[in-house]
mmCIF file of C-alpha atoms and ligand atoms in Angstrom:
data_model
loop_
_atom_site.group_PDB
_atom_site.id
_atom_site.type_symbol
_atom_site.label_atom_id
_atom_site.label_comp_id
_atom_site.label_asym_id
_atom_site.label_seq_id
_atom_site.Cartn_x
_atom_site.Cartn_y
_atom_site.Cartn_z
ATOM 1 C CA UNK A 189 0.840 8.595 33.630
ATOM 2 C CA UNK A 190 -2.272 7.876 35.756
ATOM 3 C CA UNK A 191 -3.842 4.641 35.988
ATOM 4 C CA UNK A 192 -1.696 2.988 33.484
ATOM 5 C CA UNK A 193 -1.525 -0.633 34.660
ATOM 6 C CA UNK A 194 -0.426 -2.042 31.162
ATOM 7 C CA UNK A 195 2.724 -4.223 31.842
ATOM 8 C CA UNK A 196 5.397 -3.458 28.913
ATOM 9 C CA UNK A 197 8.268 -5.887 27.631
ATOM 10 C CA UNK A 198 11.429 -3.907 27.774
ATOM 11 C CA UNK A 199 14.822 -4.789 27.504
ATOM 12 C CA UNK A 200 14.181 -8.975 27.988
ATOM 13 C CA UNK A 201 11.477 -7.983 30.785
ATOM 14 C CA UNK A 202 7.727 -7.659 31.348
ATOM 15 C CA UNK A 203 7.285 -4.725 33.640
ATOM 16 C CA UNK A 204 4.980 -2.266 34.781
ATOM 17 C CA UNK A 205 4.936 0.770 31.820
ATOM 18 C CA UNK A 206 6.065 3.303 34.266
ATOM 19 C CA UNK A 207 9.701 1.595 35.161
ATOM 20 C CA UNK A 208 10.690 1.256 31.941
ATOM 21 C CA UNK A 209 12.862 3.785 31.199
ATOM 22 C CA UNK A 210 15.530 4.846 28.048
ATOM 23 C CA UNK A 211 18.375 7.341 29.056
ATOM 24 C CA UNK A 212 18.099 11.039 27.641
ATOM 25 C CA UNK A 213 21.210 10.449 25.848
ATOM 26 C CA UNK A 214 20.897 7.452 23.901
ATOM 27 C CA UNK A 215 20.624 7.908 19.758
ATOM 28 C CA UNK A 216 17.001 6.775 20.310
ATOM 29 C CA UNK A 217 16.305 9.671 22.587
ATOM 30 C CA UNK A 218 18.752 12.183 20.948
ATOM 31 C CA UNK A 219 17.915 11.303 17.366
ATOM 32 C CA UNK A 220 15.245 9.072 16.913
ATOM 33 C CA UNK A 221 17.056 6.010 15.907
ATOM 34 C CA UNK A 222 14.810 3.571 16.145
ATOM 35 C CA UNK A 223 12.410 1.200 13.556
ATOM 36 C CA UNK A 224 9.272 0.272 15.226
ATOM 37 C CA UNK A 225 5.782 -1.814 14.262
ATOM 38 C CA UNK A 226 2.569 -1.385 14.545
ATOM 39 C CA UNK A 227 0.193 -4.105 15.034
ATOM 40 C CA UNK A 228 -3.099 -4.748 15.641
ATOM 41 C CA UNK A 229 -4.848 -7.052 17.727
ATOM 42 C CA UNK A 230 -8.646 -8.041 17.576
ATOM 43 C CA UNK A 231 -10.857 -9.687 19.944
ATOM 44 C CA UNK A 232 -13.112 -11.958 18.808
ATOM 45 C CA UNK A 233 -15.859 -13.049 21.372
ATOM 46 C CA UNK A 234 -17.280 -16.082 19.952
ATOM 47 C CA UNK A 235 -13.908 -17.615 19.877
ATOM 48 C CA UNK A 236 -12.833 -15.982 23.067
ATOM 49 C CA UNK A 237 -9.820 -15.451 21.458
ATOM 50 C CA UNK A 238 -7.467 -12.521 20.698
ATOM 51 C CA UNK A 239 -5.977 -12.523 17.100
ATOM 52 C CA UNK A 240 -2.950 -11.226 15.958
ATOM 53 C CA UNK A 241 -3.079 -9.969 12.341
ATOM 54 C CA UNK A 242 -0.669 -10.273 10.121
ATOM 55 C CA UNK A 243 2.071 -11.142 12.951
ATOM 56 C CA UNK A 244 4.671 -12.638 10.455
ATOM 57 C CA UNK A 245 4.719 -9.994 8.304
ATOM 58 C CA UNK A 246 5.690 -7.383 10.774
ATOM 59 C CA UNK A 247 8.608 -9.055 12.072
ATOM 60 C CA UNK A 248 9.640 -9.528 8.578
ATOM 61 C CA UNK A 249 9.382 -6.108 7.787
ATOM 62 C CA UNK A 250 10.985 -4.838 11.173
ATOM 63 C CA UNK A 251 14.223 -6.933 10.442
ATOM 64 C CA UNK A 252 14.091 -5.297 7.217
ATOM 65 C CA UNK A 253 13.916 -1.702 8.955
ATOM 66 C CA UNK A 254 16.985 -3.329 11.233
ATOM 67 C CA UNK A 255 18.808 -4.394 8.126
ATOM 68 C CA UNK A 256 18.333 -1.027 6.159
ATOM 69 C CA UNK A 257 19.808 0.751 9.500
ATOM 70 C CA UNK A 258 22.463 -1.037 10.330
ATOM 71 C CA UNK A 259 21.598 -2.212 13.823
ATOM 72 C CA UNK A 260 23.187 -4.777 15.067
ATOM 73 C CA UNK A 261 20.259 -6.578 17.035
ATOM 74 C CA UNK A 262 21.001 -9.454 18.430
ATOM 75 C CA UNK A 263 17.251 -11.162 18.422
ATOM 76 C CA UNK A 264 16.035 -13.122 15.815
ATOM 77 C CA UNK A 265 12.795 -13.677 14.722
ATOM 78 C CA UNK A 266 11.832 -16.292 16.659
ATOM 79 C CA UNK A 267 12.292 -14.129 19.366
ATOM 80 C CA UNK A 268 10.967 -11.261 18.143
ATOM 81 C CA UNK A 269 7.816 -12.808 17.216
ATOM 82 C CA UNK A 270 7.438 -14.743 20.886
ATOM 83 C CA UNK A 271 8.381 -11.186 22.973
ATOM 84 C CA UNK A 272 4.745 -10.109 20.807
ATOM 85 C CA UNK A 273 3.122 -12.746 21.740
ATOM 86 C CA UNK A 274 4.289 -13.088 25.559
ATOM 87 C CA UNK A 275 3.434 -9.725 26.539
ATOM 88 C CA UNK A 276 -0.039 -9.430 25.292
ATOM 89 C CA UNK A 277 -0.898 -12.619 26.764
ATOM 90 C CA UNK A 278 0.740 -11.107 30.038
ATOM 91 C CA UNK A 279 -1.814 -8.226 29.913
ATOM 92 C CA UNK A 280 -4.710 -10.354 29.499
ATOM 93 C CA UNK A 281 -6.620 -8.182 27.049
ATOM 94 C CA UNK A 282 -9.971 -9.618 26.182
ATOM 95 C CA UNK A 283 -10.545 -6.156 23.961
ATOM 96 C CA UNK A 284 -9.172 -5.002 20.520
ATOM 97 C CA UNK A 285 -5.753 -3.557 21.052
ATOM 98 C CA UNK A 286 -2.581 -2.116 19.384
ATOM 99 C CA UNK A 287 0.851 -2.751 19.384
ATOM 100 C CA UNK A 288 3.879 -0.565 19.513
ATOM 101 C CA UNK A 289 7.143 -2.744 19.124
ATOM 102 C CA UNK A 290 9.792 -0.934 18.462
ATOM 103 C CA UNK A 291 14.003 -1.640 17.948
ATOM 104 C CA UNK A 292 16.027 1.140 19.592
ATOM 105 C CA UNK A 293 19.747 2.490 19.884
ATOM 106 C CA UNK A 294 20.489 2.667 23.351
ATOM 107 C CA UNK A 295 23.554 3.698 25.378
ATOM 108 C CA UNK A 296 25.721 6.643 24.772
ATOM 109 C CA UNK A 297 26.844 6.706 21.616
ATOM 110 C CA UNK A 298 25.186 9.353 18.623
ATOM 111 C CA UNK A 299 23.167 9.095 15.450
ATOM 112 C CA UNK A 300 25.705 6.489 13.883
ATOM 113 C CA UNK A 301 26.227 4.474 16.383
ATOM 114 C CA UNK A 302 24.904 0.657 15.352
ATOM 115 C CA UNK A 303 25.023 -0.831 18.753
ATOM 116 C CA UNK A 304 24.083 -1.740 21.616
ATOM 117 C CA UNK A 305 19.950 -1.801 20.449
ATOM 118 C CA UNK A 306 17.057 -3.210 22.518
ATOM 119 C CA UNK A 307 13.778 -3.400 22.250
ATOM 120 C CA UNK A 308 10.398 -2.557 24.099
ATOM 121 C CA UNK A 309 7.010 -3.651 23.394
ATOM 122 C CA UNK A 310 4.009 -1.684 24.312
ATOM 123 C CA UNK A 311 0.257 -3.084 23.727
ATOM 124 C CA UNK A 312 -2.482 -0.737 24.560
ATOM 125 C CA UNK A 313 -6.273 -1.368 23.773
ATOM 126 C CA UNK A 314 -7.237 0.720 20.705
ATOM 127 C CA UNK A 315 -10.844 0.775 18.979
ATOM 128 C CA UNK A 316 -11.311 2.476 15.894
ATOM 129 C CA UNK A 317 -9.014 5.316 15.041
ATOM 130 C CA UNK A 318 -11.779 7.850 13.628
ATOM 131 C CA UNK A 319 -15.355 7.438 15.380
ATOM 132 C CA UNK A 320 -17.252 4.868 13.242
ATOM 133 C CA UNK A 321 -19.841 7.505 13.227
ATOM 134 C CA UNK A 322 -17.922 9.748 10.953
ATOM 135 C CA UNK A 323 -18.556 9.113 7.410
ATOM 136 C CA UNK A 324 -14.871 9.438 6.445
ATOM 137 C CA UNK A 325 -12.612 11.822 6.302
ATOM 138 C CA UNK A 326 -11.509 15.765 4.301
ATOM 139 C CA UNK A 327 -8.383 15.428 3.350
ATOM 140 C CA UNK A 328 -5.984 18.119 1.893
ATOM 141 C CA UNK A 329 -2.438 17.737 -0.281
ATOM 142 C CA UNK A 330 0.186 18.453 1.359
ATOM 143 C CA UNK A 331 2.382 21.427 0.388
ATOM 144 C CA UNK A 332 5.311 18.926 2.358
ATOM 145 C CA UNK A 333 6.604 16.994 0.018
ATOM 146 C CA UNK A 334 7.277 13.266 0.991
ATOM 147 C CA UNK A 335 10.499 11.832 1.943
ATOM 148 C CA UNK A 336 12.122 9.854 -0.534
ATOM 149 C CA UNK A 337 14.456 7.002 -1.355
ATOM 150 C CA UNK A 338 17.006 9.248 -2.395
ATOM 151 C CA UNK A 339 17.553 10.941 1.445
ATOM 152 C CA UNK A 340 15.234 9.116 3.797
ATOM 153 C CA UNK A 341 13.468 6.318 2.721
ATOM 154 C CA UNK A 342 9.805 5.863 3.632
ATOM 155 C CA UNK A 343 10.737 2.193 3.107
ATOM 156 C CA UNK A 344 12.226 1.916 6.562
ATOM 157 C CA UNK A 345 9.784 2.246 9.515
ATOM 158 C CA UNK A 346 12.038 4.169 11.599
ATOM 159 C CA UNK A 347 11.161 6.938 14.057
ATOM 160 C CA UNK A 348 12.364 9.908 12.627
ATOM 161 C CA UNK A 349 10.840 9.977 9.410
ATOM 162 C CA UNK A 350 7.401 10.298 11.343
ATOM 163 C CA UNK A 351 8.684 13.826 11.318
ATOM 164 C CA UNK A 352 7.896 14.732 8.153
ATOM 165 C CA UNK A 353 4.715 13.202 8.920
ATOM 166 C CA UNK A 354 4.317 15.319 11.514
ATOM 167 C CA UNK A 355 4.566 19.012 9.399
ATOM 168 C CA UNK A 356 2.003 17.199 7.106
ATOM 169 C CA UNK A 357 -0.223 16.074 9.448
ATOM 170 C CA UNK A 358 -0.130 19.632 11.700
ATOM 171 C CA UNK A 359 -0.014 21.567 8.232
ATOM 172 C CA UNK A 360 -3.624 19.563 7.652
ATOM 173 C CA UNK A 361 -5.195 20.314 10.984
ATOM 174 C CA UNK A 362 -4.162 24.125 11.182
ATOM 175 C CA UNK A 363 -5.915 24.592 8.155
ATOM 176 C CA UNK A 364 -9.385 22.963 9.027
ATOM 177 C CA UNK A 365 -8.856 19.477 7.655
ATOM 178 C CA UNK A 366 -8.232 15.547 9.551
ATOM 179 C CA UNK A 367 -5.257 14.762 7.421
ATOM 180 C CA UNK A 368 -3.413 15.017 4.511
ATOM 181 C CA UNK A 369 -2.280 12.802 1.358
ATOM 182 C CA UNK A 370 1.234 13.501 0.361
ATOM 183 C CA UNK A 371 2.980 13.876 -3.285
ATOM 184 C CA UNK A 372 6.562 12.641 -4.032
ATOM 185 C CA UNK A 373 9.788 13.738 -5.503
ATOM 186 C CA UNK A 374 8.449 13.088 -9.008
ATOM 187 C CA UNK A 375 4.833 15.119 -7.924
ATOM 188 C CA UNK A 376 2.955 11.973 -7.886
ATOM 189 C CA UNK A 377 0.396 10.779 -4.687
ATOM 190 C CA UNK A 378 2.173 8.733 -2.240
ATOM 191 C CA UNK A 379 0.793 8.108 0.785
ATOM 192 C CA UNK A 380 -0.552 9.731 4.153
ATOM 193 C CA UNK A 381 1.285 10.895 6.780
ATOM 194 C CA UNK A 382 0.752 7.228 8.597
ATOM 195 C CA UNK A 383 -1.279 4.935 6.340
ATOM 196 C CA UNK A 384 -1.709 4.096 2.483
ATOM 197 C CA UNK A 385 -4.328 5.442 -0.072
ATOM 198 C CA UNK A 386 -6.550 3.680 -2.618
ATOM 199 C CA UNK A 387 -8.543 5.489 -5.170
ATOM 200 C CA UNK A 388 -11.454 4.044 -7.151
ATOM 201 C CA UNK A 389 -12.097 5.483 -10.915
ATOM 202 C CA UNK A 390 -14.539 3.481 -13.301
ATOM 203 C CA UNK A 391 -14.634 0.687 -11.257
ATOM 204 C CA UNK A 392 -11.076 -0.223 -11.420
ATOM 205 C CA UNK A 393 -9.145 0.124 -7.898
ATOM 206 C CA UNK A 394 -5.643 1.956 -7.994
ATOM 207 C CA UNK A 395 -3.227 2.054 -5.786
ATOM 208 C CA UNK A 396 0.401 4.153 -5.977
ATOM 209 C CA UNK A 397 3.205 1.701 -6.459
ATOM 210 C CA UNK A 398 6.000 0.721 -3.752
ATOM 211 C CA UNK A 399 8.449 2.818 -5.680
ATOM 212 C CA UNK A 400 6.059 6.041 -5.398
ATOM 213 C CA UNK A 401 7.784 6.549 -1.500
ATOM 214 C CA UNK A 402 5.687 4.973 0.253
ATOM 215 C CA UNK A 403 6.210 2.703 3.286
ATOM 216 C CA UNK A 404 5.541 -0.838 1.881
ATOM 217 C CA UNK A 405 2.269 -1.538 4.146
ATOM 218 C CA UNK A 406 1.515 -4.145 5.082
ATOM 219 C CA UNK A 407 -2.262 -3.528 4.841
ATOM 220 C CA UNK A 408 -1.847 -2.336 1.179
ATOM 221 C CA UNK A 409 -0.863 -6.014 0.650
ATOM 222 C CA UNK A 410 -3.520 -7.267 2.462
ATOM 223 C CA UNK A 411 -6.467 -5.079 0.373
ATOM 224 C CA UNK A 412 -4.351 -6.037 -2.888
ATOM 225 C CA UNK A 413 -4.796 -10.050 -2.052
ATOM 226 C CA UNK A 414 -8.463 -9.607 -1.195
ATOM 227 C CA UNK A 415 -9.486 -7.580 -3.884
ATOM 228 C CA UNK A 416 -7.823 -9.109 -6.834
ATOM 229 C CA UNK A 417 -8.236 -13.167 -5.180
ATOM 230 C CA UNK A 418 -11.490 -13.099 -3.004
ATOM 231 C CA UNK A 419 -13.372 -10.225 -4.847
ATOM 232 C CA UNK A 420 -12.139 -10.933 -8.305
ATOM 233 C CA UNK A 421 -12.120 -6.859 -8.276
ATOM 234 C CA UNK A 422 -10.111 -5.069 -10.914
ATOM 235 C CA UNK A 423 -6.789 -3.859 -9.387
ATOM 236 C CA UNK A 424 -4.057 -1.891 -10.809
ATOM 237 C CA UNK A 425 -0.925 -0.887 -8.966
ATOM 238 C CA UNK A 426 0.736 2.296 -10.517
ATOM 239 C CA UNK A 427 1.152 6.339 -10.406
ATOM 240 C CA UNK A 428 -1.632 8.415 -9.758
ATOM 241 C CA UNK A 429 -1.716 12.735 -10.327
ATOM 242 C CA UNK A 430 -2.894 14.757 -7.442
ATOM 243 C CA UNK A 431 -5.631 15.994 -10.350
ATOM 244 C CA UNK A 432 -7.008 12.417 -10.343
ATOM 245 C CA UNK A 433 -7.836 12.686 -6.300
ATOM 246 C CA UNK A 434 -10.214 15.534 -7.420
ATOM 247 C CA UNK A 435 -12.437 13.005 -10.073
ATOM 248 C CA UNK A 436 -12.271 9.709 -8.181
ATOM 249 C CA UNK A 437 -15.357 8.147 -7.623
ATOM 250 C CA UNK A 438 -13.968 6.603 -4.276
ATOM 251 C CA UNK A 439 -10.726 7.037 -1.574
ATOM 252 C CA UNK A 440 -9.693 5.202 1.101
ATOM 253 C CA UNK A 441 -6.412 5.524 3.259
ATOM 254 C CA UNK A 442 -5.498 2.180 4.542
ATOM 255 C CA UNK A 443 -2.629 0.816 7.493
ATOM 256 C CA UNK A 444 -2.828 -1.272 10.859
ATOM 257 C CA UNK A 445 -3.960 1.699 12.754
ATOM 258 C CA UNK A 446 -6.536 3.726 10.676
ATOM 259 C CA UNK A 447 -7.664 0.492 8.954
ATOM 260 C CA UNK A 448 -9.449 1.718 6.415
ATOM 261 C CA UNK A 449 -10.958 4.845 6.338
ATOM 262 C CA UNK A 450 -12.576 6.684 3.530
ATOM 263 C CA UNK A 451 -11.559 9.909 2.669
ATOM 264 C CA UNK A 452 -14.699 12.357 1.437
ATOM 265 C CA UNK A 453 -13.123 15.003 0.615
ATOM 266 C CA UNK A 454 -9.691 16.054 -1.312
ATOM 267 C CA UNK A 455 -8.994 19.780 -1.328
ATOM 268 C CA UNK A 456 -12.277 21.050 -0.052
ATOM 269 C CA UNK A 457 -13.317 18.602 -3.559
ATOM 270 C CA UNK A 458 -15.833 15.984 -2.596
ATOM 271 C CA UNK A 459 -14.763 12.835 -3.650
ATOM 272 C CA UNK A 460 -17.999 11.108 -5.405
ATOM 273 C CA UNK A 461 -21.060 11.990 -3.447
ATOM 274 C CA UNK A 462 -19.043 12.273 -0.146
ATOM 275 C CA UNK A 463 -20.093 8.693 1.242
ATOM 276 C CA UNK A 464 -18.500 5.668 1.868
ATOM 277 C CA UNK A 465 -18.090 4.057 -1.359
ATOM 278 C CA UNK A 466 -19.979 0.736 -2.619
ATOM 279 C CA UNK A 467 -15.883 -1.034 -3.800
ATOM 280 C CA UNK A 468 -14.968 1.039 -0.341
ATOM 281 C CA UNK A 469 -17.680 -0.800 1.585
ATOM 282 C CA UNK A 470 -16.922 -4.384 0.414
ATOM 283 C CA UNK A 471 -13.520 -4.134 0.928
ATOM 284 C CA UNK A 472 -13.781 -3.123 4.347
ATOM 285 C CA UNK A 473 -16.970 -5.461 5.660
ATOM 286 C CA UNK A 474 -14.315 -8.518 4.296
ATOM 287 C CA UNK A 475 -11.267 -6.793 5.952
ATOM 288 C CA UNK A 476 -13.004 -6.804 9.285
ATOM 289 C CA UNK A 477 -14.245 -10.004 9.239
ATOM 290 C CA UNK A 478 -10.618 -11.504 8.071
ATOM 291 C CA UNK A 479 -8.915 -9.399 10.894
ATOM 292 C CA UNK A 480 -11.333 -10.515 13.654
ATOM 293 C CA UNK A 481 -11.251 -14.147 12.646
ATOM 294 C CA UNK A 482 -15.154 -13.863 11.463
ATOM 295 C CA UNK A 483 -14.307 -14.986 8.217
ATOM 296 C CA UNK A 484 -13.171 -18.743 7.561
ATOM 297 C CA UNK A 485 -10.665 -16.736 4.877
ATOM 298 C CA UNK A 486 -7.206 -16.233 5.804
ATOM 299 C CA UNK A 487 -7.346 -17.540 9.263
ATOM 300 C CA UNK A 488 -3.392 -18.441 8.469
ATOM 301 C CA UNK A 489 -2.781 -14.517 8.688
ATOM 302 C CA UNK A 490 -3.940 -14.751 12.492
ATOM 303 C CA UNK A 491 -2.171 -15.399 15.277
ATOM 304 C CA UNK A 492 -4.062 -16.838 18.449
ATOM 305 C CA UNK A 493 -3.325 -15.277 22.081
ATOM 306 C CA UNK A 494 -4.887 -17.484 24.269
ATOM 307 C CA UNK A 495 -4.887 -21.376 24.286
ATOM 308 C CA UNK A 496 -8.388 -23.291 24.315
HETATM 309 N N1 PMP B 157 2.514 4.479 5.463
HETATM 310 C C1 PMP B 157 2.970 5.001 6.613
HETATM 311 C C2 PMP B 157 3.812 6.220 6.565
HETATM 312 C C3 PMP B 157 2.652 4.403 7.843
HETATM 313 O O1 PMP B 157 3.108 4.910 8.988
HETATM 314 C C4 PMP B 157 1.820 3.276 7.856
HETATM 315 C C5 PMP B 157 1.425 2.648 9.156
HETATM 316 N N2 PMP B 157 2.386 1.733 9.596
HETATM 317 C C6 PMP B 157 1.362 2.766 6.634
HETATM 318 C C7 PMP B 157 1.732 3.390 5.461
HETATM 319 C C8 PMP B 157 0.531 1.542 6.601
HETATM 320 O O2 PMP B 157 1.347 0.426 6.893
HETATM 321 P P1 PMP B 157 0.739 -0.892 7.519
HETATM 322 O O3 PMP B 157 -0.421 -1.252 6.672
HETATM 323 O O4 PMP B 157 1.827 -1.892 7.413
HETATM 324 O O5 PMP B 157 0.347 -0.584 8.907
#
């Protein structure tokens, strides 16, 4: 990699990204045995301060992922939560950045192997996923259908079932589109190939429920809590048909990485009148402004970098 000077934690160091290294044949390597997080940081200039979001919640959910698999890890979340914080500090990032941690099986055993695991953390600094100048984005349905509880649960963040992500997501831009929403085993919308969705009809704001196989995000939770307790906004959690992505008046996908991004078209169908939407709009301008530590809301979901 060229000029890569990030400094990675791996394995109980912080070291220069190039040196860390996982051997060809470990499960992680082999099979993709791993559960990961992804986490966002934001830099907030007034405060000269970098903020965590949402920090808690991802180690909760990544000893869930460990749990689910099997792996015997030996850190706890104390730990967990510290290696986060003692590696970003290391890099010294005064910029909005993302964060890759991620729970692997290393040495030589194979795909059922539940130790030994370690761990690296990777921050790099990450703006906006789409350029902020783009309106939102044309979406298609995937003809993949999502992975489900019954055979690999979207519920776990692990590694390998970015896979079926993956034919989604190449399926998508083959055909002309950014990305694709997927259905599930019952034919009902679960989620994108790495991030929620929201749909707006009559003013009400639905999202697909945890059981539709979907990954239980932890942005989804967030937009849930702000809409229904800050925005007194009309919120429903339950199944939606691919046929009602072709009549909403408003779509967003939603996760730590895209944030939120609205989706203008479904199918070549425009969603409303192919512009951000106004329940779209709010959502995000109070999102932001949580995240980045703007707003005097929430500032308990934020975890400070740097000491004043
Ligand atoms: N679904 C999938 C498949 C994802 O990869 C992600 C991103 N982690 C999400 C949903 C959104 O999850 P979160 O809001 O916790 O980032």
């Amino acid at each position: 990699m060229i000029n890569d000077e990030r400094l990675i934690w791996f394995k109980g160091n912080i070291i220069p990204v190039e040196e860390a290294k996982v051997n060809v044949l470990s499960p992680t390597s082999q099979f993709g045995a791993n559960v990961f997080e992804g986490l966002r940081a934001y830099w907030n200039k007034a405060d000269e301060q970098l903020y965590i979001f949402k920090l808690e919640e991802h180690i909760d959910r990544l000893l869930k992922s460990i749990k689910m698999m099997r792996f015997e890890c030996c850190y706890d979340a104390d730990f967990l939560r510290q290696s986060v914080i003692d590696i970003v500090k290391a890099n010294k990032y005064k910029e909005d950045i993302a964060i890759r941690q991620t729970v692997f099986m290393d040495g030589f055993g194979s795909w059922s192997s539940t130790s030994p695991t370690d761990m690296f953390i990777a921050p790099i600094a990450k703006g906006r996923q789409y350029p902020p100048e783009k309106i939102g984005i044309e979406c298609c349905v995937s003809s993949w259908e999502r992975i489900s509880d019954k055979s690999l649960s979207p519920k776990i963040k692990m590694g390998a079932n970015y896979m079926n992500s993956r034919m989604g997501q190449m399926e998508a831009m083959r055909n002309g589109y950014d990305s694709t929403i997927f259905l599930n085993d019952q034919g009902k919308v679960s989620e994108g190939p790495g991030s929620c969705i929201f749909i707006v009809r009559d003013g009400q704001l639905i999202t697909p429920p945890v059981t539709a196989s979907i990954l239980e995000s932890i942005t989804r939770s967030t937009i849930l809590d702000i809409a229904r307790n800050d925005l007194a906004l009309e919120v429903i959690e339950r199944d939606v048909d691919r046929t009602e992505l072709y009549i909403a008046d408003e779509i967003f996908l939603c996760g730590s990485a895209v944030e939120i991004v609205p989706v203008i078209s479904v199918d070549r169908l425009s969603v409303g009148n192919a512009e951000k939407g106004s329940m779209t709009t709010v959502i995000e301008k109070l999102y932001f402004d949580i995240v980045r530590g703007i707003s005097a809301k929430h500032k308990n979901w934020l975890t400070s970098i740097y000491e004043i």
